[in-house]
């Protein structure tokens, strides 16, 4: 079967005034549907940059990128926003929940941006996911009333609510204590068992060991 | 899509920093407040002006007055016979848009009864003058056609003159009064006429109480070498309208005179000092309002810009979840507009209070109508739209990565 992610020769160069800062120097990678992949490497090696490009938050300076059969490296603006909304579920190190919205509203947000999903369906899907992640009792709470682990699991629910092709997490346990981190990791593993495709950035070897496969990055290149 | 959420966000923002929000809205509140007050006062004055026009004869009353002679008249101007009694007869016969025509002759003459004497206005005119101007005698009668035919030495006194010459108005009836050294019998005294635009402005119709009416034929026989007039008072037929009547009269008179040596205007137009004072007063309020709105808008734009910078991570996250640049733009704009509409509502409350106060202390009618209230809210919303454009553009131009990396 075709790979879900197929990237060839991805380069990303940041321009700081007169100086070019290369963050990625030609990355080739593929991820198949149902895989659980960890991206590891030292700080500043380009892990986040790669994940942002794979998650369509950013575009590469050069190279080609096919996501779920579409050549998204040619997309921009509204179409890219659509791909982010439908194909990718993003989980951030700092949770990034909307402080003014309650848990259910936070989770339903991507469906709002999708448009055309009736309110009742948005609610239902958000509630179903929250129940699955064991957060039913938190539905009406504000993010600041939750523990770190709970917040990250709400964020995972939000990432999954739109049934994306792939779940991407950038250091999802980076801001959590070991107990909460283990909890979140267990959730991610469970999702993988249920058939979700997961790409996770981490620089913790123990965390990376839980993945099926590891992509090592150093200085903007895949080294193993 | 997310308008509801934007509104919610706007309200939440207001709730969380209530004091700060009110402070930032101060300019907007003052601005809409002032504008509401100006509009309410203008509305009240407009209503008064309508009433005044009714009072001085109603819509359709037209006054043609003799224009002052030029310092160095042209040959054409010299050739004109000016406004005459015959013009009045001519208009009466020819102007189809007119219901009534009354010639007017005005002069200042000496009044005397026993040892009371003063100089004052005398109007020589016809019975229709009372009909056109909708004025009635308090006692006795107005001038009659018979008076005119007989060139009778009779007079109808204005209320104030009857009062000052004879003590009380009714007592003047049937008495003799000397006007311009000729003896006239008082056949009537007019009702006292009054109209107040504001308590401080005085009786706008006081001049009508200080005059006497005599038959125009008598006036021209006794006091005039010719049949020239000072003015014509005309009444347009309702089915033609005042504008059509003005046009017809202008062209008829121009054809007769060969030159435009007369002025024509609708009755009830005010040009008095209190009107100017009122305009100045409103102008000040309006300037305060516009300046406040302007500065208020700038303050709001600034605060919103700071809020956008503070919330780059939020906007980045929204974009990561699928929000488009357009969606973010609308979101920020809606948030600003919600806040400014709140300011508009507060401004409306302030303006209503201010209107009540001004109306009370200056004794002027003024009402905040639904239209005015609506304009206030719309103004506030427009200020929000304008103030929000730049911050909203800034937010929409963020790239999701940049926004997420921040902080
Ligand atoms: N907006 C930017 N402008 C300039 N340089 C950038 C920008 N974003 C990233 N970089 C640079 O690109 C390189 C890769 O950054 P990236 O964030 O991908 O590293 P990382 O592997 O995620 O590091 P960490 O483990 O610390 O999160 C770094 O040298 C970084 O300084
Ligand atoms: Mg990183």
Short mmCIF file of N, CA and C in Angstrom, two decimals, chain A residues 73-152:
data_model
loop_
_atom_site.label_atom_id
_atom_site.label_comp_id
_atom_site.label_asym_id
_atom_site.label_seq_id
_atom_site.Cartn_x
_atom_site.Cartn_y
_atom_site.Cartn_z
N UNK A 73 2.99 19.87 -0.97
CA UNK A 73 4.06 20.88 -1.02
C UNK A 73 3.69 22.00 -1.97
N UNK A 74 2.66 21.75 -2.81
CA UNK A 74 2.22 22.82 -3.71
C UNK A 74 1.07 23.65 -3.12
N UNK A 75 0.59 23.23 -1.97
CA UNK A 75 -0.57 23.91 -1.38
C UNK A 75 -0.15 25.15 -0.60
N UNK A 76 -1.10 26.05 -0.48
CA UNK A 76 -0.85 27.24 0.34
C UNK A 76 -2.19 27.74 0.87
N UNK A 77 -2.11 28.63 1.84
CA UNK A 77 -3.29 29.37 2.32
C UNK A 77 -4.43 28.47 2.75
N UNK A 78 -5.56 28.69 2.08
CA UNK A 78 -6.80 28.05 2.49
C UNK A 78 -6.74 26.52 2.34
N UNK A 79 -6.08 26.06 1.24
CA UNK A 79 -6.03 24.61 1.01
C UNK A 79 -5.17 23.93 2.06
N UNK A 80 -4.10 24.62 2.46
CA UNK A 80 -3.24 24.07 3.49
C UNK A 80 -3.99 24.01 4.82
N UNK A 81 -4.77 25.06 5.07
CA UNK A 81 -5.58 25.09 6.30
C UNK A 81 -6.55 23.91 6.31
N UNK A 82 -7.08 23.59 5.13
CA UNK A 82 -8.01 22.46 5.02
C UNK A 82 -7.32 21.14 5.30
N UNK A 83 -6.10 20.99 4.76
CA UNK A 83 -5.34 19.77 5.00
C UNK A 83 -5.06 19.63 6.50
N UNK A 84 -4.63 20.72 7.13
CA UNK A 84 -4.38 20.70 8.58
C UNK A 84 -5.62 20.25 9.32
N UNK A 85 -6.75 20.77 8.86
CA UNK A 85 -7.99 20.50 9.58
C UNK A 85 -8.46 19.05 9.41
N UNK A 86 -8.25 18.50 8.21
CA UNK A 86 -8.83 17.18 7.92
C UNK A 86 -7.86 16.02 8.07
N UNK A 87 -6.59 16.28 7.74
CA UNK A 87 -5.65 15.16 7.67
C UNK A 87 -4.77 15.02 8.91
N UNK A 88 -4.57 16.13 9.59
CA UNK A 88 -3.57 16.13 10.66
C UNK A 88 -4.21 16.48 12.00
N UNK A 89 -3.85 15.73 13.04
CA UNK A 89 -4.21 16.12 14.40
C UNK A 89 -2.93 16.46 15.14
N UNK A 90 -2.85 17.70 15.65
CA UNK A 90 -1.60 18.13 16.25
C UNK A 90 -1.70 18.19 17.77
N UNK A 91 -0.64 17.67 18.45
CA UNK A 91 -0.57 17.77 19.91
C UNK A 91 0.72 18.51 20.25
N UNK A 92 0.58 19.56 21.09
CA UNK A 92 1.72 20.41 21.38
C UNK A 92 2.31 20.11 22.76
N UNK A 93 3.57 20.48 22.90
CA UNK A 93 4.23 20.31 24.20
C UNK A 93 3.50 21.11 25.28
N UNK A 94 3.01 22.31 24.91
CA UNK A 94 2.39 23.19 25.91
C UNK A 94 0.86 23.16 25.84
N UNK A 95 0.31 22.07 25.36
CA UNK A 95 -1.14 21.80 25.31
C UNK A 95 -1.91 22.76 24.40
N UNK A 96 -1.70 24.08 24.60
CA UNK A 96 -2.35 25.10 23.75
C UNK A 96 -3.87 24.94 23.69
N UNK A 97 -4.49 24.77 24.84
CA UNK A 97 -5.95 24.77 24.86
C UNK A 97 -6.43 26.22 24.94
N UNK A 98 -7.68 26.48 24.49
CA UNK A 98 -8.24 27.82 24.57
C UNK A 98 -8.76 28.05 25.99
N UNK A 99 -8.16 29.00 26.68
CA UNK A 99 -8.49 29.17 28.11
C UNK A 99 -9.94 29.55 28.35
N UNK A 100 -10.58 30.19 27.37
CA UNK A 100 -11.95 30.67 27.60
C UNK A 100 -13.01 29.60 27.33
N UNK A 101 -12.59 28.57 26.63
CA UNK A 101 -13.57 27.53 26.29
C UNK A 101 -13.48 26.38 27.27
N UNK A 102 -14.59 25.70 27.49
CA UNK A 102 -14.52 24.53 28.37
C UNK A 102 -14.00 23.34 27.57
N UNK A 103 -13.83 22.23 28.28
CA UNK A 103 -13.19 21.06 27.68
C UNK A 103 -13.92 20.60 26.42
N UNK A 104 -15.23 20.50 26.50
CA UNK A 104 -15.98 20.03 25.35
C UNK A 104 -15.83 20.98 24.15
N UNK A 105 -15.92 22.28 24.43
CA UNK A 105 -15.80 23.26 23.34
C UNK A 105 -14.41 23.22 22.72
N UNK A 106 -13.39 23.04 23.58
CA UNK A 106 -12.03 22.92 23.07
C UNK A 106 -11.90 21.75 22.13
N UNK A 107 -12.43 20.64 22.53
CA UNK A 107 -12.30 19.42 21.73
C UNK A 107 -13.03 19.58 20.40
N UNK A 108 -14.16 20.27 20.42
CA UNK A 108 -14.98 20.39 19.21
C UNK A 108 -14.46 21.44 18.23
N UNK A 109 -13.48 22.23 18.65
CA UNK A 109 -13.01 23.37 17.84
C UNK A 109 -12.65 23.00 16.39
N UNK A 110 -11.87 21.95 16.15
CA UNK A 110 -11.52 21.64 14.75
C UNK A 110 -12.75 21.38 13.88
N UNK A 111 -13.79 20.84 14.47
CA UNK A 111 -15.01 20.58 13.68
C UNK A 111 -15.70 21.89 13.32
N UNK A 112 -15.56 22.89 14.20
CA UNK A 112 -16.10 24.21 13.88
C UNK A 112 -15.38 24.80 12.68
N UNK A 113 -14.06 24.66 12.70
CA UNK A 113 -13.30 25.22 11.58
C UNK A 113 -13.56 24.44 10.30
N UNK A 114 -13.99 23.20 10.41
CA UNK A 114 -14.29 22.42 9.23
C UNK A 114 -15.52 22.99 8.52
N UNK A 115 -16.47 23.45 9.30
CA UNK A 115 -17.69 24.01 8.71
C UNK A 115 -18.63 22.91 8.26
N UNK A 116 -19.91 23.17 8.39
CA UNK A 116 -20.89 22.21 7.89
C UNK A 116 -21.17 21.05 8.83
N UNK A 117 -20.47 21.00 9.97
CA UNK A 117 -20.78 19.95 10.93
C UNK A 117 -21.77 20.52 11.94
N UNK A 118 -22.97 19.94 12.00
CA UNK A 118 -23.97 20.52 12.91
C UNK A 118 -23.52 20.46 14.37
N UNK A 119 -24.02 21.41 15.12
CA UNK A 119 -23.65 21.57 16.51
C UNK A 119 -23.83 20.27 17.30
N UNK A 120 -24.96 19.60 17.06
CA UNK A 120 -25.23 18.39 17.83
C UNK A 120 -24.18 17.31 17.53
N UNK A 121 -23.78 17.23 16.28
CA UNK A 121 -22.78 16.23 15.91
C UNK A 121 -21.42 16.59 16.51
N UNK A 122 -21.10 17.87 16.52
CA UNK A 122 -19.84 18.31 17.12
C UNK A 122 -19.79 17.89 18.58
N UNK A 123 -20.89 18.15 19.27
CA UNK A 123 -20.98 17.79 20.69
C UNK A 123 -20.80 16.30 20.89
N UNK A 124 -21.53 15.56 20.07
CA UNK A 124 -21.53 14.11 20.21
C UNK A 124 -20.14 13.54 20.02
N UNK A 125 -19.47 14.01 18.97
CA UNK A 125 -18.14 13.48 18.67
C UNK A 125 -17.15 13.86 19.75
N UNK A 126 -17.26 15.10 20.24
CA UNK A 126 -16.36 15.53 21.30
C UNK A 126 -16.59 14.69 22.55
N UNK A 127 -17.85 14.48 22.89
CA UNK A 127 -18.17 13.71 24.10
C UNK A 127 -17.71 12.26 23.99
N UNK A 128 -17.90 11.71 22.80
CA UNK A 128 -17.50 10.31 22.60
C UNK A 128 -16.00 10.14 22.82
N UNK A 129 -15.21 11.09 22.26
CA UNK A 129 -13.76 11.00 22.41
C UNK A 129 -13.34 11.19 23.86
N UNK A 130 -13.99 12.16 24.52
CA UNK A 130 -13.63 12.42 25.91
C UNK A 130 -13.92 11.21 26.78
N UNK A 131 -15.00 10.54 26.44
CA UNK A 131 -15.35 9.34 27.21
C UNK A 131 -14.30 8.25 26.99
N UNK A 132 -13.91 8.13 25.74
CA UNK A 132 -12.92 7.10 25.40
C UNK A 132 -11.60 7.36 26.12
N UNK A 133 -11.27 8.65 26.31
CA UNK A 133 -10.00 8.98 26.98
C UNK A 133 -10.20 9.14 28.48
N UNK A 134 -11.37 8.77 28.97
CA UNK A 134 -11.62 8.79 30.41
C UNK A 134 -11.72 10.20 30.98
N UNK A 135 -12.30 11.13 30.21
CA UNK A 135 -12.38 12.52 30.67
C UNK A 135 -13.82 13.02 30.76
N UNK A 136 -14.77 12.10 30.76
CA UNK A 136 -16.18 12.50 30.76
C UNK A 136 -16.53 13.45 31.90
N UNK A 137 -15.92 13.22 33.04
CA UNK A 137 -16.25 14.04 34.21
C UNK A 137 -15.70 15.45 34.11
N UNK A 138 -14.91 15.74 33.08
CA UNK A 138 -14.28 17.06 32.95
C UNK A 138 -14.92 17.92 31.87
N UNK A 139 -15.99 17.44 31.26
CA UNK A 139 -16.57 18.08 30.08
C UNK A 139 -16.82 19.58 30.22
N UNK A 140 -17.36 19.98 31.35
CA UNK A 140 -17.70 21.40 31.50
C UNK A 140 -16.61 22.24 32.13
N UNK A 141 -15.45 21.64 32.39
CA UNK A 141 -14.39 22.39 33.10
C UNK A 141 -13.58 23.25 32.15
N UNK A 142 -12.99 24.29 32.73
CA UNK A 142 -12.05 25.11 31.98
C UNK A 142 -10.66 24.47 32.06
N UNK A 143 -9.83 24.71 31.05
CA UNK A 143 -8.49 24.10 31.06
C UNK A 143 -7.72 24.36 32.35
N UNK A 144 -7.87 25.57 32.93
CA UNK A 144 -7.05 25.86 34.11
C UNK A 144 -7.54 25.11 35.36
N UNK A 145 -8.62 24.37 35.22
CA UNK A 145 -9.10 23.56 36.34
C UNK A 145 -8.60 22.11 36.24
N UNK A 146 -7.79 21.82 35.20
CA UNK A 146 -7.34 20.45 34.98
C UNK A 146 -5.87 20.29 35.33
N UNK A 147 -5.47 19.04 35.58
CA UNK A 147 -4.04 18.75 35.79
C UNK A 147 -3.36 18.73 34.42
N UNK A 148 -2.01 18.77 34.44
CA UNK A 148 -1.27 18.77 33.20
C UNK A 148 -1.59 17.56 32.33
N UNK A 149 -1.64 16.39 32.97
CA UNK A 149 -1.92 15.17 32.22
C UNK A 149 -3.30 15.21 31.58
N UNK A 150 -4.26 15.71 32.34
CA UNK A 150 -5.62 15.83 31.81
C UNK A 150 -5.66 16.79 30.63
N UNK A 151 -4.95 17.89 30.79
CA UNK A 151 -4.94 18.87 29.69
C UNK A 151 -4.39 18.25 28.42
N UNK A 152 -3.29 17.50 28.56
CA UNK A 152 -2.70 16.93 27.36
C UNK A 152 -3.64 15.89 26.75
#
